[in-house]
Short mmCIF file of C-alpha atoms and ligand atoms in Angstrom, two decimals:
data_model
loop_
_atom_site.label_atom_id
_atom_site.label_comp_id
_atom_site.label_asym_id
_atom_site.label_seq_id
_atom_site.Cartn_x
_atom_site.Cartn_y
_atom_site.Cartn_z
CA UNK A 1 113.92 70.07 168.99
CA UNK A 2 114.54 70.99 164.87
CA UNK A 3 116.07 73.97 164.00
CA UNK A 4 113.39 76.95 163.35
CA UNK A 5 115.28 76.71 159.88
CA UNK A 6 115.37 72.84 159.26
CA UNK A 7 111.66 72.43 160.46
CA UNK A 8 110.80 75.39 158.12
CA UNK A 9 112.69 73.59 155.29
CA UNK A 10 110.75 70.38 155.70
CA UNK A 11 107.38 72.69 156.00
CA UNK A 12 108.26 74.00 152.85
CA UNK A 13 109.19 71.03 151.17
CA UNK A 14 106.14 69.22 152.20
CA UNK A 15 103.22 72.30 151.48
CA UNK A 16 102.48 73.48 148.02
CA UNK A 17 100.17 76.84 148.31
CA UNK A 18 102.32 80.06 149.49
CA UNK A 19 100.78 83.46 150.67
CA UNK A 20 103.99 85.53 150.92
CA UNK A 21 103.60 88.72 152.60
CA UNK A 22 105.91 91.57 154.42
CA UNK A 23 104.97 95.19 156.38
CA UNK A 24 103.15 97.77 154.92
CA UNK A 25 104.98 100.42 153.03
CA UNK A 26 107.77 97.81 152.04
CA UNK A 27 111.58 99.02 152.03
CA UNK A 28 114.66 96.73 150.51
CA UNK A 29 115.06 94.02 152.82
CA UNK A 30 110.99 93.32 152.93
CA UNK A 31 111.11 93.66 149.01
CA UNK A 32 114.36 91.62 148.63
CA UNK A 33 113.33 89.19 150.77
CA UNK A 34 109.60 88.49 150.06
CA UNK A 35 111.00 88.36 145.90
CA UNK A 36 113.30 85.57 147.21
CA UNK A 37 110.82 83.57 148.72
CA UNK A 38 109.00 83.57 145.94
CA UNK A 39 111.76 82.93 143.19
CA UNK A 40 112.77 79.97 146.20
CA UNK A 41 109.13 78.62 145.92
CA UNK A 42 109.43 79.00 141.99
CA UNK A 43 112.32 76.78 141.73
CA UNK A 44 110.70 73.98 144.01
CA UNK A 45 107.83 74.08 141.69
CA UNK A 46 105.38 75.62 144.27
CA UNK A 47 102.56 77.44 143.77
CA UNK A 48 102.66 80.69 145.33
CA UNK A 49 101.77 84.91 145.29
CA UNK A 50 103.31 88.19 146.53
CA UNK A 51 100.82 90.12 148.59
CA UNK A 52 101.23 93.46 149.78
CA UNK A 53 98.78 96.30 150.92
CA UNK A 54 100.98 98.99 149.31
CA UNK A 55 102.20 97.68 146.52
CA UNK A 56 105.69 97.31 144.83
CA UNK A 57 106.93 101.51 145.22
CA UNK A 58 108.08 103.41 142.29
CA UNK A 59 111.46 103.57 143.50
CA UNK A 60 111.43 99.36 143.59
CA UNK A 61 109.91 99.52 139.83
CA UNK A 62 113.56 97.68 138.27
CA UNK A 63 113.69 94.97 140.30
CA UNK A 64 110.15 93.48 139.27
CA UNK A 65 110.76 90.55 137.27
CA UNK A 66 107.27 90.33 135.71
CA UNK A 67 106.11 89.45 138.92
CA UNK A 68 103.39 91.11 140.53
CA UNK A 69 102.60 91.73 144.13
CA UNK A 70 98.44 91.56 144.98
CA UNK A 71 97.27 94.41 146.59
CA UNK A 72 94.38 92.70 147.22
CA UNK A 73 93.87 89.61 148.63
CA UNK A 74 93.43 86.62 146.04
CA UNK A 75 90.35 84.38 145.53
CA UNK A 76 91.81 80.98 146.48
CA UNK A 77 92.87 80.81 149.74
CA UNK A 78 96.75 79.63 150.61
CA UNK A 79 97.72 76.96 152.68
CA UNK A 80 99.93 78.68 154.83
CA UNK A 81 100.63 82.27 155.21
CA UNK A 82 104.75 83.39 155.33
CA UNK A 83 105.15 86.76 156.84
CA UNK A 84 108.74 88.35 156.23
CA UNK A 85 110.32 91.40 158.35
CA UNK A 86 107.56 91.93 160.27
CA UNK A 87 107.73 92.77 163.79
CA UNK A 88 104.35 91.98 164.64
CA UNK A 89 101.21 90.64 162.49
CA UNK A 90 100.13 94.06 162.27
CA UNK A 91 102.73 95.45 160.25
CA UNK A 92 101.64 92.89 157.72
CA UNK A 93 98.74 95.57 157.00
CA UNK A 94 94.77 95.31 157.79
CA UNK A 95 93.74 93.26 155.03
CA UNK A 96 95.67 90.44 156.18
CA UNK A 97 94.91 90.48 159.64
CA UNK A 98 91.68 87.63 159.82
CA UNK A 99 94.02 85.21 157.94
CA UNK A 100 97.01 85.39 159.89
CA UNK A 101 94.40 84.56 162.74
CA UNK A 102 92.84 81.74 160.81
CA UNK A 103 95.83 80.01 158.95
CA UNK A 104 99.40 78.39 159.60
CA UNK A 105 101.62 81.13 159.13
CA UNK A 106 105.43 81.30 159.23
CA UNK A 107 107.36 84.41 160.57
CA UNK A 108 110.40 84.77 159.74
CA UNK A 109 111.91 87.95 161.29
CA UNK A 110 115.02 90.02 162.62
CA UNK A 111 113.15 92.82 165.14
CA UNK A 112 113.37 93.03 168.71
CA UNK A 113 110.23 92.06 170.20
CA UNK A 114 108.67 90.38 167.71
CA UNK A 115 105.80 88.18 169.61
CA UNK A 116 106.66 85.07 167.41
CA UNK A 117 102.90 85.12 166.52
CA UNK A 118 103.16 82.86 163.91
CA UNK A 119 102.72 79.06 163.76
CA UNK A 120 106.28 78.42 163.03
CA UNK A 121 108.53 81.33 164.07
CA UNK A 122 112.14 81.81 163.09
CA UNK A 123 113.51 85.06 164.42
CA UNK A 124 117.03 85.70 164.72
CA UNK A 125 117.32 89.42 166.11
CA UNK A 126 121.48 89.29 165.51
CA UNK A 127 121.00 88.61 161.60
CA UNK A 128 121.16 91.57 159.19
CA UNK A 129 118.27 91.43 157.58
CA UNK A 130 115.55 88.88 156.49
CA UNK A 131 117.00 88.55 153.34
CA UNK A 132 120.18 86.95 154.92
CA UNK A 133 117.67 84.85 156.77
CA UNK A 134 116.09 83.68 153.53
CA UNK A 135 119.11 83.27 152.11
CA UNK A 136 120.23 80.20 154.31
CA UNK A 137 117.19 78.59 153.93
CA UNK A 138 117.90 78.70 150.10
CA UNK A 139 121.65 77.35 150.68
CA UNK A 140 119.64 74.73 153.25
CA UNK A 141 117.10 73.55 149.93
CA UNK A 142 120.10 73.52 147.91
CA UNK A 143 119.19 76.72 146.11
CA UNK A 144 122.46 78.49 144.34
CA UNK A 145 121.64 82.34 145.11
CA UNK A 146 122.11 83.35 141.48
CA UNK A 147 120.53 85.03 139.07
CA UNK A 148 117.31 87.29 140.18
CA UNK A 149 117.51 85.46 143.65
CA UNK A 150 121.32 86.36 144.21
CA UNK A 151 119.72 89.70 143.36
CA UNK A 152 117.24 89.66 145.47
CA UNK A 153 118.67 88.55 148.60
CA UNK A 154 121.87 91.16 148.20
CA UNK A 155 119.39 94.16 148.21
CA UNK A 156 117.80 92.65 151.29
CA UNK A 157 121.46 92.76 152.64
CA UNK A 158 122.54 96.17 151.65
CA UNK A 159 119.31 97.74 151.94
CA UNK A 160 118.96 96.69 156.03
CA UNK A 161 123.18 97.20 156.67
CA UNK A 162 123.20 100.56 155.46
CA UNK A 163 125.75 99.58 152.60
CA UNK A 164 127.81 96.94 154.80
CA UNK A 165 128.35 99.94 157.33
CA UNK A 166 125.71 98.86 160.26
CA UNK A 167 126.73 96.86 163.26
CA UNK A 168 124.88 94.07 161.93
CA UNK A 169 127.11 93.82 159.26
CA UNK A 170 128.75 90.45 160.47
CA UNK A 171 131.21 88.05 158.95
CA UNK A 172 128.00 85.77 157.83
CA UNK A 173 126.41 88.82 156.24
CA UNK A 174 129.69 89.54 154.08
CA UNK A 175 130.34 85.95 152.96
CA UNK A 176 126.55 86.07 151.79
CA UNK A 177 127.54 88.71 150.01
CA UNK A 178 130.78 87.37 148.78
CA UNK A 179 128.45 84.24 147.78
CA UNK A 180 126.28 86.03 145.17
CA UNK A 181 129.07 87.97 144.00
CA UNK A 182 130.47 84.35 142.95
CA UNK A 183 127.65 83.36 141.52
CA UNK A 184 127.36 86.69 139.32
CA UNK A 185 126.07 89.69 140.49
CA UNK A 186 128.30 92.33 139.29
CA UNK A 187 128.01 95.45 142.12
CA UNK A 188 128.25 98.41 139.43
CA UNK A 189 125.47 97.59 137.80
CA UNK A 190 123.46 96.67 140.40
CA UNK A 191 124.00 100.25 142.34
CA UNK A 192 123.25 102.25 139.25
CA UNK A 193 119.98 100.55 139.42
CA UNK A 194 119.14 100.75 142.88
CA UNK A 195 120.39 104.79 143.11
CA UNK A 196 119.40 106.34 139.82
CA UNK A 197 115.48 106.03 140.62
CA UNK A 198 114.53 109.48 141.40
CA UNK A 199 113.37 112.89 140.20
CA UNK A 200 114.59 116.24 140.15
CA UNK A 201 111.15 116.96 141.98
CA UNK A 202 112.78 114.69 144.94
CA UNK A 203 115.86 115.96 144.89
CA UNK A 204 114.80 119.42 145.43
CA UNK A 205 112.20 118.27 147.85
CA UNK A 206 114.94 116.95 149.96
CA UNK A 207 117.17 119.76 149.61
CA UNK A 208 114.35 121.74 150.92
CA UNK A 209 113.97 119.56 154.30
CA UNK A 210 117.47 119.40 155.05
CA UNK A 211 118.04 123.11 154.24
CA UNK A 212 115.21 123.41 157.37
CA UNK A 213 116.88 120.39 159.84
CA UNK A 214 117.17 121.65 162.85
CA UNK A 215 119.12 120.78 166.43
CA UNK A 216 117.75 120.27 169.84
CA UNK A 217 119.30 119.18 173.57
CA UNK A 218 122.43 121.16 172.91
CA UNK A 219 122.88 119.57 169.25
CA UNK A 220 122.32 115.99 170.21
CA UNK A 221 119.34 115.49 168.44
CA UNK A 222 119.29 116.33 164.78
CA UNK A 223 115.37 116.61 163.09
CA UNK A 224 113.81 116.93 159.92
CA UNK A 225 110.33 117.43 158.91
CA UNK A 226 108.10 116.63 155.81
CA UNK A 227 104.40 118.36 155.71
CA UNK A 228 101.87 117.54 153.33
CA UNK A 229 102.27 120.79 152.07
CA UNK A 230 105.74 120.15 150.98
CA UNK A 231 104.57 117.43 149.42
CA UNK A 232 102.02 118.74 147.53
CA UNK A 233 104.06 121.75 146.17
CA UNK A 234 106.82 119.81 145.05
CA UNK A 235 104.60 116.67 143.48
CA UNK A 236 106.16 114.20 145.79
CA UNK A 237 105.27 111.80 148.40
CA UNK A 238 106.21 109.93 151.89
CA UNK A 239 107.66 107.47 149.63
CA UNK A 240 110.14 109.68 148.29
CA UNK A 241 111.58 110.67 152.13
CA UNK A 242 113.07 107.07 152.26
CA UNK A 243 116.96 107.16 153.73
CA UNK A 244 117.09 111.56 154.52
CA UNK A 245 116.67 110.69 158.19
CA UNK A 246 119.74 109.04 157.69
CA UNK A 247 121.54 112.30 156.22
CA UNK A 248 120.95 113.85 159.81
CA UNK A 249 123.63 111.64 161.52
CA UNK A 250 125.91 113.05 159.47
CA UNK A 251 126.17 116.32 162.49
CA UNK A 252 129.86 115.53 164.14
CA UNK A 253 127.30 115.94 167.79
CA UNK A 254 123.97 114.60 166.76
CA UNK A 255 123.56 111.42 168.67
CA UNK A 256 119.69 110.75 167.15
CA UNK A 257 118.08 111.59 163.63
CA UNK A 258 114.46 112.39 164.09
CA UNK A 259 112.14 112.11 160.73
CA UNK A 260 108.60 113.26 161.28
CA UNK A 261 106.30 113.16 158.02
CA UNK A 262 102.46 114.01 157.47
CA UNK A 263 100.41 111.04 156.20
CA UNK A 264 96.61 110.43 155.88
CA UNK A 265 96.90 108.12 159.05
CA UNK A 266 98.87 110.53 161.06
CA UNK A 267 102.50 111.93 161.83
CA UNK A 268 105.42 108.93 160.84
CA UNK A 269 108.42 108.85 162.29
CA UNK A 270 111.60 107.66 161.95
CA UNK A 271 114.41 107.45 164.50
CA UNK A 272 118.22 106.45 163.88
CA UNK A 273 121.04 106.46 166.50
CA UNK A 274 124.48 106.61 166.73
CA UNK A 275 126.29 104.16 169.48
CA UNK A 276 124.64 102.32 172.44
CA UNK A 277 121.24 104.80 172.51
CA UNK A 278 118.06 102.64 171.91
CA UNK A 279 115.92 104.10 170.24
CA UNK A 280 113.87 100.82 169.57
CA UNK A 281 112.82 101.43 173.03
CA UNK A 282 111.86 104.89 172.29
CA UNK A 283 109.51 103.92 169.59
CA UNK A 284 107.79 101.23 171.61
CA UNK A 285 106.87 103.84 174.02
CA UNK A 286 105.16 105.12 171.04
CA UNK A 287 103.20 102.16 170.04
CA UNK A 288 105.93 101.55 167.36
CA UNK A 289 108.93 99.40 167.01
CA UNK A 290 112.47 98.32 164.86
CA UNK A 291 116.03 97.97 165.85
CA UNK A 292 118.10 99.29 168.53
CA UNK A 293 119.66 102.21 165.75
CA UNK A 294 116.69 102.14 163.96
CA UNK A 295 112.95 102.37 164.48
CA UNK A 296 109.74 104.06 163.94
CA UNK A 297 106.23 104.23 164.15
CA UNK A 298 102.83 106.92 164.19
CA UNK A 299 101.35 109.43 166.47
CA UNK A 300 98.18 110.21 166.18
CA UNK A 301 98.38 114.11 166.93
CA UNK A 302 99.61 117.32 165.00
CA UNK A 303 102.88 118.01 163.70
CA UNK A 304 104.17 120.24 166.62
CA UNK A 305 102.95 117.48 169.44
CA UNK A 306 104.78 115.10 167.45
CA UNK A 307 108.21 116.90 167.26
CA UNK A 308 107.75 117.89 171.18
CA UNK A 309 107.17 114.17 172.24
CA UNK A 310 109.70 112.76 170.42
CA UNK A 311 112.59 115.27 171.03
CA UNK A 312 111.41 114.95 174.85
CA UNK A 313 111.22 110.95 175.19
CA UNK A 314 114.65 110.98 172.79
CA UNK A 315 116.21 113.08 174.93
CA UNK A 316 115.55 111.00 178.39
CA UNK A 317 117.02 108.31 175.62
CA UNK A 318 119.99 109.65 175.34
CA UNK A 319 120.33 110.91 179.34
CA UNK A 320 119.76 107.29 180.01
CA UNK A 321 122.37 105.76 177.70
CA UNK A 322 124.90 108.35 179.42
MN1 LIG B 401 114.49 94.14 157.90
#
């Protein structure tokens, strides 16, 4: 049998109406990637739109190129549906839902566990991110990744690597890299772009939830909280927690980063861990999902019966991994 890529490639080739759509509260590699598909179905001259339930998020704001994502769903109907970084069609939002049930749609994804629910299904678990994913299939159209799409497909890389310093950070990640870099993109600028996005609003905001992390299961498990009430004091958002739960790991001891943040639909979290401790598996028992050092999901319960079930289920985690 084809290639997932090769028979996605000839799909591609072959269809001319695009739906391109990622998960719900989109981060880099979901942005970078779903921008790249589109600037890849540009260039072959197809017809094709950006939808997402939440939008493009402030912090995103420079790397629009004129391009706008639909929140809602457009008028004419697509021909096939492609559905990038999600781990299951639900991440892909409600809206969504009765056409990935009713059209072709191609999933092309990196998670563990990802159902292959779509008509076509590439999903390579080792690769970094999507964006590396989408950037072989533009190196398989003959698509040079410069310009926006070189763009594009390196915040996808950075964004899901943690900066190159992730275990997925493999040789074929790097030389991706190395690729655009070729081609153009000049790293300086770039970063300046990507890190100079915020407020002074944020920054105290933050300061305020790491000046209140605290440890449990003798120091092993690092957490942070945001309320609403935070929120609301300080004019900020559950957008503007992105990457702190990361800032948790940086405890010599702390094994896991917990993030737990009040939303309308309930308490988010966010796990990261250090080493061999799964923590994919910990958010599955949740209802949620991700990566083995990264993963999340909601509870639907109060603050304090979030923090206690997490810290307890992380903490068998951990026991386990012993
Ligand atoms: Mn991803």
């Amino acid at each position: 049998m084809m290639p997932p890529l090769k028979r996605i490639a000839e799909y591609i080739r072959a269809t001319d109406n695009f739906l391109i759509t990622t998960h719900v509260a989109p981060d880099g590699d979901a942005l970078g990637s779903m921008f790249a598909m589109a600037e890849i179905l540009a260039i072959l001259g197809k017809h094709a739109v950006m939808f997402n339930e939440s939008g493009l998020p402030d912090r995103f704001a420079w790397i629009g190129s004129g391009q706008t994502i639909l929140t809602e769903l457009p008028a004419a109907e697509p021909d096939v549906i492609i559905v990038l970084d999600c781990g299951d069609r639900e991440r892909a939002g409600t809206a969504i839902l009765p056409w990935l049930g009713s059209k072709p749609v191609i999933n092309i994804d990196h998670h563990l566990a990802n159902p292959l629910f779509g008509t076509l299904n590439w999903v390579e678990q080792r690769t970094s991110s999507v964006g590396e994913l989408v950037g072989r299939l533009a190196q398989e159209l003959g698509i040079p990744l410069v310009g926006m799409l070189g763009q594009y497909i390196y915040l996808a890389l950075i964004s899901d690597t943690g900066n190159f310093c992730f275990n997925n950070t493999r040789p074929e990640t790097l030389e991706m890299a190395a690729e655009i870099l070729r081609m153009g993109l000049l790293p300086g600028p770039f970063h300046e772009h990507r890190q100079s996005t915020g407020t002074l609003n944020q920054l105290q905001m933050r300061g305020t939830v790491l000046q209140e992390a605290r440890l449990y299961a003798d120091g092993r498990i690092g957490l942070i909280s945001f309320s609403r009430d935070l929120f609301e004091r300080t004019s900020t958002g559950p957008e503007d927690t992105e990457g702190l739960v990361n800032a948790v790991l940086y405890i010599q001891d702390v094994q896991v980063a917990i993030s737990v943040r009040e939303e309308e639909q309930g308490i988010k979290f966010s796990l990261r861990s250090k080493g061999s401790i799964n923590v994919q598996a910990v958010a599955a028992s949740f209802g949620g999902g991700g990566h083995r050092n990264a993963a999340g999901g909601i509870l639907d319960v109060d603050m304090e019966s979030a923090q206690n079930s997490l810290v307890q289920a992380v903490t068998k985690a951990i026991h386990e991994a012993l």
